[in-house]
XYZ file of C-alpha atoms in Angstrom:
633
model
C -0.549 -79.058 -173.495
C -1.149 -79.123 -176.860
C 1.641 -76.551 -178.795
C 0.572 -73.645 -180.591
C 1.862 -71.378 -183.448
C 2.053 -68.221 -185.183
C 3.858 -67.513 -188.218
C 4.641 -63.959 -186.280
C 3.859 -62.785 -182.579
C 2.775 -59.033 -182.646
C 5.111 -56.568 -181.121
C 2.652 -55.191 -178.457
C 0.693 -58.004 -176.376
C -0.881 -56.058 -173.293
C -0.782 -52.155 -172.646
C 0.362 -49.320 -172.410
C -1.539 -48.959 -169.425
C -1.259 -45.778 -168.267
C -0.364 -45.463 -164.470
C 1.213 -43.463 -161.947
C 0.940 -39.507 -163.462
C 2.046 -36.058 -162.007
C 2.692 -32.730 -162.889
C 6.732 -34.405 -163.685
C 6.408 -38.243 -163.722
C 4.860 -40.684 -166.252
C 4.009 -44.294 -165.580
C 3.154 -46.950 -167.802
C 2.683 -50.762 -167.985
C 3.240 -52.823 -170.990
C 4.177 -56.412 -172.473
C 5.913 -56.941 -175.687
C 7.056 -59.996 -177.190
C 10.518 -58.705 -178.117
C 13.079 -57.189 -175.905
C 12.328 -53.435 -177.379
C 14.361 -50.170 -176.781
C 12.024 -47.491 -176.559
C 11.155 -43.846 -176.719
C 8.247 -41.795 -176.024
C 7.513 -38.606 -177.246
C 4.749 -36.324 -175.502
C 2.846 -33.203 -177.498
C 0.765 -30.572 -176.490
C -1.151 -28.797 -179.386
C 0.795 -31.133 -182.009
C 4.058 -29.358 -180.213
C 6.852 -32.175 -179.419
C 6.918 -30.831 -175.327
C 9.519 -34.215 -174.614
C 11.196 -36.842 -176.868
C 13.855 -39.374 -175.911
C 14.858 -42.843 -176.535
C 14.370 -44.544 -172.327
C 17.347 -45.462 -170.363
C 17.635 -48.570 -168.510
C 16.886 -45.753 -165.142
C 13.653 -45.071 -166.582
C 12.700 -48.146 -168.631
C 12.971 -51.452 -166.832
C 12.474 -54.581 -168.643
C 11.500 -58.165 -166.761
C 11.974 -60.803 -168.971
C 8.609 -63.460 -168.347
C 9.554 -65.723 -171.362
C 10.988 -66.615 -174.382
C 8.895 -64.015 -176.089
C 7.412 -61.693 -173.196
C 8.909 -58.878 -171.350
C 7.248 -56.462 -169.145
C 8.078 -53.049 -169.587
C 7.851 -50.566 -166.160
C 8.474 -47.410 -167.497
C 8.879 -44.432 -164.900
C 10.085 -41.021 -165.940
C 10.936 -38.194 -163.928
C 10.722 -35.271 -166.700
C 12.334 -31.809 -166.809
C 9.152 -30.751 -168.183
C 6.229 -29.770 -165.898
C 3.202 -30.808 -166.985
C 0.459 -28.440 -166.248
C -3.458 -29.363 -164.927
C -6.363 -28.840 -167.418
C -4.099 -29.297 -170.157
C -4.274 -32.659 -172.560
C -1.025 -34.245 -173.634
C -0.057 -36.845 -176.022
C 1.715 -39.421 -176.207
C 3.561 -41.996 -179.147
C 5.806 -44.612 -178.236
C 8.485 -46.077 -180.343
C 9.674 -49.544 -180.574
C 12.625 -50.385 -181.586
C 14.160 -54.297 -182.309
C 15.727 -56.169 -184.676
C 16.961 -53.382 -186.896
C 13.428 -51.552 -187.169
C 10.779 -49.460 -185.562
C 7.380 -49.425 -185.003
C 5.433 -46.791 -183.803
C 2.158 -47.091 -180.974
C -0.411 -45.228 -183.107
C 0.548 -47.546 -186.363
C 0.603 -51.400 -184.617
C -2.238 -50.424 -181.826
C -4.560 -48.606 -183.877
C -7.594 -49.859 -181.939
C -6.282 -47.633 -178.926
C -6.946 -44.039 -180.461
C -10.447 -42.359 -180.282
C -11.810 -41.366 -183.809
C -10.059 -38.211 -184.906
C -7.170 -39.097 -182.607
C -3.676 -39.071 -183.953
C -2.092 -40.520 -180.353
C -3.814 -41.663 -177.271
C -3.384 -38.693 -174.710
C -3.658 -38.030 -170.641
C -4.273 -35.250 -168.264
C -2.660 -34.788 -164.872
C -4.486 -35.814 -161.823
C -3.747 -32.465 -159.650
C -7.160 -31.200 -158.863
C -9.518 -33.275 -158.456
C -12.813 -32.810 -159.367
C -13.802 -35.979 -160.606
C -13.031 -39.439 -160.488
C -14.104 -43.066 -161.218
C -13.650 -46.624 -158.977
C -14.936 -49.911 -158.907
C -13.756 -53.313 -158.202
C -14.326 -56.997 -158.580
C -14.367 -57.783 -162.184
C -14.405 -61.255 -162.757
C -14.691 -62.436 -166.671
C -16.597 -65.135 -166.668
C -19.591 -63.618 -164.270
C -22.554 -63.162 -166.538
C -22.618 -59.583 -167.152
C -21.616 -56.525 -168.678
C -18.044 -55.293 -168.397
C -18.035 -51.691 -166.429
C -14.726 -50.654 -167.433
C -16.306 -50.375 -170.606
C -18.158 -47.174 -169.257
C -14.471 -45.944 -168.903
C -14.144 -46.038 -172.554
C -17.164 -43.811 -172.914
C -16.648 -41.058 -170.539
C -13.477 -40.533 -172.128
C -14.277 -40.408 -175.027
C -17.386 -37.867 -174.320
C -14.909 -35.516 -172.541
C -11.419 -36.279 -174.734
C -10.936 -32.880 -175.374
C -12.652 -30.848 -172.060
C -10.028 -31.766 -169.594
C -12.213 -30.034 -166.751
C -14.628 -32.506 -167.228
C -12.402 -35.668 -167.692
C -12.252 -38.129 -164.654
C -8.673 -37.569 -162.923
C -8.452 -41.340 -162.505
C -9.429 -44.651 -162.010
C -8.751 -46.244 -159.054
C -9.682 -50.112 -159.223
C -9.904 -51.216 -155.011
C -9.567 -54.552 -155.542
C -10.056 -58.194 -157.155
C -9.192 -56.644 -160.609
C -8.424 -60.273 -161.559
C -9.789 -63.885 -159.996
C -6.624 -65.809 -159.599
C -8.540 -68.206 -157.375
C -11.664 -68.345 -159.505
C -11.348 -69.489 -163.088
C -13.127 -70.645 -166.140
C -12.058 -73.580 -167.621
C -11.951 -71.653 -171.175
C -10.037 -68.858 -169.674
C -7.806 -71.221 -167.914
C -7.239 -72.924 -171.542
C -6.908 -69.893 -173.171
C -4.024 -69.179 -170.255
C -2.381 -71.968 -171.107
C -1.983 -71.625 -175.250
C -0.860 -67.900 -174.152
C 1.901 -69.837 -172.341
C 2.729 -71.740 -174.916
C 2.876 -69.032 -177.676
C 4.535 -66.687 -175.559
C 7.042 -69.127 -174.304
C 6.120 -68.437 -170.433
C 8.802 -70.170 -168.334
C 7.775 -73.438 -166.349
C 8.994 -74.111 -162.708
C 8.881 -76.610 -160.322
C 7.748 -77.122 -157.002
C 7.327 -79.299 -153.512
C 4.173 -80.759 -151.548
C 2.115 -82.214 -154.465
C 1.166 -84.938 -156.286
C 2.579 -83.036 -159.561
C 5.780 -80.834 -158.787
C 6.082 -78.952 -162.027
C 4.554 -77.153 -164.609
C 4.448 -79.549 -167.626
C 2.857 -82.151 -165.342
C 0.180 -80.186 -164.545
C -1.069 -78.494 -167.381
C -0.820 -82.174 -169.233
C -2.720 -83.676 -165.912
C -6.082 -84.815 -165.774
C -6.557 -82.755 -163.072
C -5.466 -80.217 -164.997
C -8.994 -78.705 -165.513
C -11.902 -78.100 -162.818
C -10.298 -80.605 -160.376
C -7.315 -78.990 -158.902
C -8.384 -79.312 -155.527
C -7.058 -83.302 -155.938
C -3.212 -82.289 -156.416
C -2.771 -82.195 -152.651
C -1.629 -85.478 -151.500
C -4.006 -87.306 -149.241
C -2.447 -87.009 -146.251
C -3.621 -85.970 -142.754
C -1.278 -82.871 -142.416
C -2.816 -81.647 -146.059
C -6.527 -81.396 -144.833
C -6.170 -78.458 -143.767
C -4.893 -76.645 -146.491
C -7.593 -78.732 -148.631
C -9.967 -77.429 -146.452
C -9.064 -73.521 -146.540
C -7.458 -73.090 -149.562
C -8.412 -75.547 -152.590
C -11.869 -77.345 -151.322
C -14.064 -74.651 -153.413
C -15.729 -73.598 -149.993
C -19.666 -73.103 -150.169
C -20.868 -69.680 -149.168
C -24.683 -70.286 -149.094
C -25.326 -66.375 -147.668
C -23.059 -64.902 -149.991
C -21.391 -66.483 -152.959
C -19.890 -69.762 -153.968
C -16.528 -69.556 -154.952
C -14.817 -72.268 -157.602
C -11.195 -72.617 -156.630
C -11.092 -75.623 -158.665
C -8.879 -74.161 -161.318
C -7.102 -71.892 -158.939
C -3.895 -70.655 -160.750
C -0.597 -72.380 -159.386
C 2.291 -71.386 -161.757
C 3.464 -68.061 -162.108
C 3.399 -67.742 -166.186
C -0.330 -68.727 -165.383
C -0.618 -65.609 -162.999
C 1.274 -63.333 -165.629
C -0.601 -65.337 -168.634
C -3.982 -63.977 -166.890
C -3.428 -59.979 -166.794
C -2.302 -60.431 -170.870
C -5.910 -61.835 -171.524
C -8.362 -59.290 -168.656
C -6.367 -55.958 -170.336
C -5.848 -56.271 -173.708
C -7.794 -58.113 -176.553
C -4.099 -58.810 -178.552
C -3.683 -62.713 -177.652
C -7.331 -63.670 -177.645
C -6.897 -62.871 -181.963
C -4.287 -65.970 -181.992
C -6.726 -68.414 -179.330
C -8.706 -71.413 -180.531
C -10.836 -72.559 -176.868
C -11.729 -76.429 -178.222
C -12.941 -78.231 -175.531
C -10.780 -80.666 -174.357
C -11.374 -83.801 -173.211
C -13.815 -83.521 -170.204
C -16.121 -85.373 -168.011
C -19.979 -84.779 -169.546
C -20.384 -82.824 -166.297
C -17.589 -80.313 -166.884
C -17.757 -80.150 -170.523
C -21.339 -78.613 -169.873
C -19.799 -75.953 -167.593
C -16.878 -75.351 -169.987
C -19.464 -74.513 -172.560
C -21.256 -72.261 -170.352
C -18.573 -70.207 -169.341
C -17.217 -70.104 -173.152
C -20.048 -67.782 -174.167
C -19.800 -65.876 -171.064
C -15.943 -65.137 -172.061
C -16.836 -64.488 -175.629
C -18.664 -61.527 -174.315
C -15.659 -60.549 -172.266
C -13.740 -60.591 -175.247
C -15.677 -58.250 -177.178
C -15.583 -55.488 -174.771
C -11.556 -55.927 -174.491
C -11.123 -53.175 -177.412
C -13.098 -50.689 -175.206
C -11.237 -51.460 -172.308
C -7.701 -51.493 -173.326
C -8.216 -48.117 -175.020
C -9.529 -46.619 -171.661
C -6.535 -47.670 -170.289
C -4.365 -46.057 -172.272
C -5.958 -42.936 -171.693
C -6.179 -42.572 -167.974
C -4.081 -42.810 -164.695
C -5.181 -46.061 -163.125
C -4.300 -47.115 -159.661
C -4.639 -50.511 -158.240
C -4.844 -52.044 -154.299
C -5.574 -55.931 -154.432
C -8.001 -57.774 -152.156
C -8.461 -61.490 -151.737
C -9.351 -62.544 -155.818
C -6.088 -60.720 -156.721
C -4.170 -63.101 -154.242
C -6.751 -66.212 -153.342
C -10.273 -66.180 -151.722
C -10.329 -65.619 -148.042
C -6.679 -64.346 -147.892
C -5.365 -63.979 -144.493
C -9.038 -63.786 -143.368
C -7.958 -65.457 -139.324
C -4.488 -66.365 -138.056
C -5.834 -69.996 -138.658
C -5.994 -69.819 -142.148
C -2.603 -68.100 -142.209
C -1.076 -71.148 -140.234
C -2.316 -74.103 -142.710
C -1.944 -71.974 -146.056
C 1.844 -70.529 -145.104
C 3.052 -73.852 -143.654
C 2.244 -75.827 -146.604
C 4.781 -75.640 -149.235
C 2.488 -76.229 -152.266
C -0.050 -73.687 -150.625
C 3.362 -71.003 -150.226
C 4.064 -71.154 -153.634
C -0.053 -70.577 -154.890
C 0.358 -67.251 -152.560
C 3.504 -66.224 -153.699
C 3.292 -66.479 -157.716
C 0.090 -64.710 -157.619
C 1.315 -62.189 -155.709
C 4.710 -61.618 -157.140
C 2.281 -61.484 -160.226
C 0.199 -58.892 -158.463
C 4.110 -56.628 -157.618
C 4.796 -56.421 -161.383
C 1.019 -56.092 -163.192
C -0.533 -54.002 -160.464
C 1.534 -52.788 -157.462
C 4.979 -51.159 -159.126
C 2.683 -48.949 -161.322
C 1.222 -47.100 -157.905
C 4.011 -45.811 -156.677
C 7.213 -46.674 -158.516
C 9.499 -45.524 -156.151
C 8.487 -47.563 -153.187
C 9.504 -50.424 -155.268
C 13.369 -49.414 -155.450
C 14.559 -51.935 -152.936
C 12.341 -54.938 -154.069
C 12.921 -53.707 -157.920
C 16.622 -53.930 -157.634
C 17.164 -57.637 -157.870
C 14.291 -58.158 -160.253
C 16.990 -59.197 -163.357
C 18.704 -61.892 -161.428
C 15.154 -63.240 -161.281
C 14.155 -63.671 -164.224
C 16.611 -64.532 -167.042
C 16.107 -67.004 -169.419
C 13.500 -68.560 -166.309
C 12.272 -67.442 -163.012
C 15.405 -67.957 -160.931
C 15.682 -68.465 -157.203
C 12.352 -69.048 -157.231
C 11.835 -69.654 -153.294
C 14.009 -66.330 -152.557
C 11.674 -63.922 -154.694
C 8.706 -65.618 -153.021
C 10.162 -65.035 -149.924
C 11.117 -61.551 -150.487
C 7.647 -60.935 -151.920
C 5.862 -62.584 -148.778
C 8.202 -60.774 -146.112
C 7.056 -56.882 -148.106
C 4.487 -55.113 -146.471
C 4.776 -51.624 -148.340
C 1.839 -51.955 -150.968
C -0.332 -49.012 -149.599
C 0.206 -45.374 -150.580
C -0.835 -42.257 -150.681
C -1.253 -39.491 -154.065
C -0.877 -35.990 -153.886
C -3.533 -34.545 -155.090
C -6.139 -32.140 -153.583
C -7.522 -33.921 -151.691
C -5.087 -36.078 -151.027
C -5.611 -39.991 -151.387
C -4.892 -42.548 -149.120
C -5.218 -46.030 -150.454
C -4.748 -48.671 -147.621
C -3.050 -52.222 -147.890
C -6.026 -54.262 -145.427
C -4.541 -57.386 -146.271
C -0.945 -57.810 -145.249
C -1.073 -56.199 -141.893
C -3.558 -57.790 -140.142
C -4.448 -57.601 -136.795
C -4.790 -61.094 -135.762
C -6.847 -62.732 -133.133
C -4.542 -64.128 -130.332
C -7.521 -65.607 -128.610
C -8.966 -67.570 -131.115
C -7.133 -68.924 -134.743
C -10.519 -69.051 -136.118
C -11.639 -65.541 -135.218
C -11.507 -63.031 -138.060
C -8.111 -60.969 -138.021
C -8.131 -57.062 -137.919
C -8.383 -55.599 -141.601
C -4.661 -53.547 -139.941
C -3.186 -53.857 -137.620
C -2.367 -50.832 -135.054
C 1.389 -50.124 -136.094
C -0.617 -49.854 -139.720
C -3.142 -47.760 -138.630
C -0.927 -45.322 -137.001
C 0.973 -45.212 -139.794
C -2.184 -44.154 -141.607
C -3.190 -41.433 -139.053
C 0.289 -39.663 -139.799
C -0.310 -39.147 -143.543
C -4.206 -37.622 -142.582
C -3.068 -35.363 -139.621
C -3.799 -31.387 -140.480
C -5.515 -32.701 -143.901
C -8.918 -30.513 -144.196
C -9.942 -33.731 -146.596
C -8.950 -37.118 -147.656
C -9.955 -39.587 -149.593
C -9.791 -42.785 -148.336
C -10.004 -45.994 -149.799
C -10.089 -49.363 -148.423
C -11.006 -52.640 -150.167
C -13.532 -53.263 -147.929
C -16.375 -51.133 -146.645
C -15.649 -49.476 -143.416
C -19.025 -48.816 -142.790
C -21.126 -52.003 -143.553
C -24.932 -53.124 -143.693
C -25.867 -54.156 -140.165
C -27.799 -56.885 -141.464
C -25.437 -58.860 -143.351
C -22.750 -57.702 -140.750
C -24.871 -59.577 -137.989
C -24.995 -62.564 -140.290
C -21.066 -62.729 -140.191
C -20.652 -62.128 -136.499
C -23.379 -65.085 -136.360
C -20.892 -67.643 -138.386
C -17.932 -66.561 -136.407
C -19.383 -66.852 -133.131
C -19.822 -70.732 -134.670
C -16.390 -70.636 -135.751
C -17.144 -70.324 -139.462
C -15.494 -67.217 -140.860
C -14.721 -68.516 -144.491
C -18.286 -69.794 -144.910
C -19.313 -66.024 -145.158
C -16.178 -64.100 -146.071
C -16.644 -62.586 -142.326
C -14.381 -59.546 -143.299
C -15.369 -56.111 -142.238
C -13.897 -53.468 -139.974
C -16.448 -54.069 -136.844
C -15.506 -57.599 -136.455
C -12.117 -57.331 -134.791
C -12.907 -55.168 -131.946
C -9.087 -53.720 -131.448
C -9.358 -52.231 -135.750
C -12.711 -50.680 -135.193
C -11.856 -49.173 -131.604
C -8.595 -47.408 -133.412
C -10.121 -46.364 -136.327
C -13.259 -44.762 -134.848
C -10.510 -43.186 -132.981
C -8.680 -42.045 -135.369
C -11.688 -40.469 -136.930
C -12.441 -38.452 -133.610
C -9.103 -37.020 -132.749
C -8.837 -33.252 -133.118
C -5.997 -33.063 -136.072
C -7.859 -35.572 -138.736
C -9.376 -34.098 -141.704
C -12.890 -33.183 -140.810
C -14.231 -34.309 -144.367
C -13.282 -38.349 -145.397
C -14.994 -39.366 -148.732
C -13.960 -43.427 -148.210
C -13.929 -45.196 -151.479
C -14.861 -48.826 -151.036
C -15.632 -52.263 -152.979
C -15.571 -56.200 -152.689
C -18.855 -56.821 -151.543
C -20.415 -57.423 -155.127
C -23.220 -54.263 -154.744
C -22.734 -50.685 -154.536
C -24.349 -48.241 -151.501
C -23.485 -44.946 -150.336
C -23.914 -43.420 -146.628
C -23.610 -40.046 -145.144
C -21.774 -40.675 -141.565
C -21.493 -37.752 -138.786
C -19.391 -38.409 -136.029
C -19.874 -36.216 -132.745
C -17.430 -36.188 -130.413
C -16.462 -33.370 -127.822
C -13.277 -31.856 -129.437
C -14.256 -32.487 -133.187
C -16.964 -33.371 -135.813
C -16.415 -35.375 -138.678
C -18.612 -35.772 -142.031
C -17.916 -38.846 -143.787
C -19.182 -40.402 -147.095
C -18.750 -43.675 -148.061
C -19.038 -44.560 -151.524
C -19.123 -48.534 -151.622
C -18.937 -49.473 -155.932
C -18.983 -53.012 -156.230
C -18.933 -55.202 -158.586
C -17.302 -53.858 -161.882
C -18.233 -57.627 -163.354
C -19.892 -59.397 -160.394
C -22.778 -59.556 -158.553
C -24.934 -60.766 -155.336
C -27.453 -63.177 -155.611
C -30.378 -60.707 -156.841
C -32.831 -62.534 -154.547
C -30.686 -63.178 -151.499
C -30.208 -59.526 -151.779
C -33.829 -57.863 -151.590
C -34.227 -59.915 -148.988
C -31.191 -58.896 -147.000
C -32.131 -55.360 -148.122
C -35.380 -55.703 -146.861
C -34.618 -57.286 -143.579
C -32.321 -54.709 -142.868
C -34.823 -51.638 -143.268
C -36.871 -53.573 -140.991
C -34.331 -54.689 -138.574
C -32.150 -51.628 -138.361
C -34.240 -48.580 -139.320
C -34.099 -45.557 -137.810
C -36.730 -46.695 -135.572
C -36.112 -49.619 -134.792
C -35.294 -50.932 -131.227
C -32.447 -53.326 -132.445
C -30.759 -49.924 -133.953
C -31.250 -48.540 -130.841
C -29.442 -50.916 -128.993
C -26.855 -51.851 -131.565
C -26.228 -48.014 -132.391
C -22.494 -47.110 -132.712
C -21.057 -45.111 -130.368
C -22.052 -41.060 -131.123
C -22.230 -41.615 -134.701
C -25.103 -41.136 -137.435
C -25.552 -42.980 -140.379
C -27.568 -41.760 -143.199
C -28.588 -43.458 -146.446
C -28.024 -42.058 -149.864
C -31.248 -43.320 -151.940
C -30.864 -45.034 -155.513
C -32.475 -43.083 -157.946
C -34.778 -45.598 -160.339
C -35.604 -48.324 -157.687
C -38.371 -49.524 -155.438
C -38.989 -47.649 -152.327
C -37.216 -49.116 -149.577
C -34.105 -50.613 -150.944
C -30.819 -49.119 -150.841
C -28.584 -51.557 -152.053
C -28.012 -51.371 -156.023
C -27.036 -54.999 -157.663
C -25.510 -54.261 -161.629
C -22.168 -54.167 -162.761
C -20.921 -50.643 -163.760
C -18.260 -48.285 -162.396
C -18.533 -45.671 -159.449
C -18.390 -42.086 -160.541
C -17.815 -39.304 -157.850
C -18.424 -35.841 -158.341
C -16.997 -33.237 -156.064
C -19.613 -30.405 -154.925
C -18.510 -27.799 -152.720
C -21.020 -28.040 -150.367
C -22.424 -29.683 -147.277
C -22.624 -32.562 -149.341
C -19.208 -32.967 -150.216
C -19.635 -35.303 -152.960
C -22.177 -36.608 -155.489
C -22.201 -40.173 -156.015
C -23.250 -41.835 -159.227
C -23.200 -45.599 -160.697
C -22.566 -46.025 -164.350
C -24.115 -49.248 -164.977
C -22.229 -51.525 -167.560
C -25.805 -51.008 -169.866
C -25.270 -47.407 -170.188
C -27.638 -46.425 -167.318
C -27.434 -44.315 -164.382
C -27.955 -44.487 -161.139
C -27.934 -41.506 -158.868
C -27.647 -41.812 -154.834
C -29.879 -39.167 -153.683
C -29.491 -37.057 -150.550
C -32.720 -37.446 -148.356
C -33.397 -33.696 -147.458
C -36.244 -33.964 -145.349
């Protein structure tokens, strides 16, 4: 890898990202390129309301290289910060015998007019926004850009500011990567002074090799060696599987080292280290160097929304669940896949940096103080290099406490579905349980005596029958990857619990679930009648922030499953789900008969005090629209 300078790295090189907030606890993210002290001052009508340099309590700093440090700052403040009000904020930095404040070295962040970038408190919540699957080299618009402008059309009416954004998954594609983006990783590394690390099971063991290797770029599948006990790791983790109903996913530049993984959230939040990138093409085959090219104007698109982005950020409380992309395609999809990525050392490693990655970009931020235990060795870790590497991996891989819940009206649940499966003891190749049962009863204690919940699960809990059927199809064959076979209904034990669980007498009787991954965005009114108890249910599916279906394959699918599964038709009848109705929010704007929406853009959701609970909008990365429509006839 070619090295890279700067006469002088800038201060701030990702964030703040504003995170966890309540009426007395701030949360933010950042990455600086010095090991800062700092202190944050919040206002209220220009009126200093808290200022204090951070102790090491409420400021920890993880040290990712020679000159990058993540900053997780949590404070529990004295001061009660009220709903409907809009606060300020300015942070100082302080190093090397100087300061420099937020406002003056991140300029880009403030709004015009704006003297500091601000927040309200998510109490009340009236409305909110959601999406997932953003992946930057998809040719598209960016919908977290529509963040940015709802913002800044309601900056100062904090009744109608969103409460949050909560991003349900794949907010980065560790296992799907441009070969730009995965250049422009690598002279981050190098001007940042990410630490290297070394591994076992491959034909290149550390980190120099590989990012000199010619390999190195669109052909990582070929570091496993060719051995009989690697094919099947090649075959579920690196061999780029082809999903001809669904999508074909590249894991040929899948990220492997950890300063990749940490190199990658830098460059999809904040538009900093692109300024000090040069993406030459480097010496390819005449096959890849076309696709390199390709996906070098897609990113230079990216790159120009990053301003927008990184300023929405800043300005409102963002939560975070991962799904597969976060982690790699197809994680933990059947106890199969489990058995051949886990055992493999090489494989082990892949799963752990991303998701160690995952713990200190995404996870901490949701709820800091579930993170005590796995927070308290985080130093030893990483000091001048990641440290007893194998033992944080482990540690990571052995944690199952990434869901959580917010305190809001109504409260929010936000479910982990990928590290508590429910897996198949029949069949390694059968599709595992989205939770298991000890999970799900977990989950029916924090919704017992709620009068409403929000809910939100990666995946869709109510799915379209047709493409549903397709997957049950493929697994019946014993092909679960080929069409990411991953919805409630298909492990029989998860659906019959949470069906359950929806039916029992003490569980809200209004669940607005919040949903994503499948790449287009649907909404459905569900009534549940059951002896003791009726529930009303609205599923808001908002998928993909920068991804999409196959347009075609789509209609088609859309089509077929009018036909198929209509109201009236005989195969409803018969595959109708037990005392339950399912009713289909139109898109406003399309062609009569489809229901499924295919654009990137962000979910909005608008509460409405009525029998229809919620409205449900799409905010299309083009500054359109769409409306999902209650049928009233």
């Amino acid at each position: 890898m070619p090295k890279t300078t700067i006469k002088q790295l800038p201060t701030l090189v990702a964030g703040p990202i504003l995170r966890h907030v309540s009426s007395t606890q701030l949360t933010f993210w950042l990455v600086t390129s010095t090991e800062c002290e700092l202190s944050l001052s919040v206002f209220q009508h220009q009126d200093v309301i808290f200022s204090q340099t951070l102790k090491s309590e409420q400021h920890q700093i993880v040290e990712i290289g020679e000159h990058a440090y993540i900053h997780l700052v949590n404070i529990d403040s004295e001061v009660t910060f009220a709903t409907e009000q809009v606060y300020q904020y300015e942070f100082t930095f302080s190093h090397q015998g100087r300061s420099e404040k937020l406002s003056e070295i991140a300029p880009m962040l403030l709004y015009d007019a704006q003297q500091y970038c601000s927040f309200t408190v998510p109490d009340k919540i009236e409305r909110l926004l959601h999406g997932s699957c953003r992946k930057p080299h998809f040719d598209g618009g960016d919908g977290l850009t529509q963040v940015d402008t709802v913002i800044e059309q309601t900056l100062d009416v904090p009744t109608e500011r969103p409460s949050l954004l909560m991003m349900s998954g794949d907010q980065v594609y560790a296992d799907d990567v441009a070969g730009p983006m995965l250049l422009a990783i690598h002279q981050v590394i190098d001007l940042l002074g990410l630490y290297g690390e070394s591994w076992q099971g491959a034909v290149i063991n550390d980190s120099q090799a590989l990012y000199g290797s010619e390999y190195c770029y669109y052909h990582r599948e070929r570091l496993l060696p060719h051995t009989k006990a690697n094919e099947a790791v090649y075959d579920k983790f690196f061999a780029a599987s082809k999903k001809p109903i669904f999508t074909s996913v590249n894991a040929k530049n899948h990220l492997v080292t950890l300063a990749e993984c940490f190199a990658m959230y830098i460059l999809v939040w904040s538009p900093i280290m692109w300024r000090h990138i040069r993406l030459e093409t480097p010496n390819l085959s005449l096959e890849d160097t076309q696709k390199f090219t390709e996906e070098q104007q897609i990113l230079q698109q990216f790159q120009q929304t990053l301003p927008q982005v990184s300023r929405a950020l800043a300005h409102i409380p963002t939560y975070m669940i991962f799904d597969d992309h976060d982690i790699t395609d197809d994680w933990n999809l059947t106890r199969g896949w489990e058995e051949a990525a886990y055992s493999h050392p090489f494989s082990r490693r892949i799963i752990g940096n991303t998701l160690v990655a995952y713990w200190l970009c995404q996870g901490w931020g949701n709820a800091p103080e579930k993170f005590t235990e796995l927070n308290v060795d985080v130093k030893k870790h990483f000091e001048r290099g990641y440290l007893q590497h194998d033992a944080l991996i482990e540690k990571v891989l052995e944690w199952h406490d990434w869901h959580y819940t917010l305190q809001t009206t109504p409260k929010i649940v936000v479910l982990d579905t990928r590290t508590q499966r429910w897996r198949s003891e029949s069949r390694s190749s059968k599709p595992s349980g989205l939770m298991d049962w000890e999970a799900l009863s977990e989950m029916q204690q924090e919704l017992i005596n709620e009068p409403q919940v929000i809910l939100v699960s990666a995946a869709p809990i109510y799915g379209v029958k047709m493409i549903e059927t397709i997957q049950r199809i493929f697994t019946f064959f014993g092909q679960p990857l080929m069409v990411d076979a991953e919805n409630w209904m298909a492990h029989k034990g998860t659906a019959n619990v949470m069906l359950n669980i929806f039916r029992h007498v003490k569980t809200p009787p209004e669940f607005i679930i919040l949903s994503g991954d499948v790449h287009y965005s649907f909404v459905y009114d569900v009534s549940h009648r059951f002896q003791r108890s009726q529930s009303k249910i609205v599923q808001i599916t908002s998928s993909g922030i920068k991804n999409q279906f196959p347009t075609k394959l789509l209609n088609i699918l859309d089509r077929l499953n009018r036909v198929l599964y209509g109201p009236y038709s005989p195969l409803n009848w018969f595959t109708k789900r037990r005392n339950m109705k399912v009713t289909v929010r139109k898109p406003s704007d399309r062609e009569p008969g489809l229901t499924l929406v295919n654009e990137c853009g962000i979910g909005e959701l608008r509460f409405t005090h009525d029998e229809y609970i919620v409205q449900a909008n799409l905010l299309t990365a083009d500054g359109k629209e769409v409306h999902f429509v209650v049928d009233k006839d």
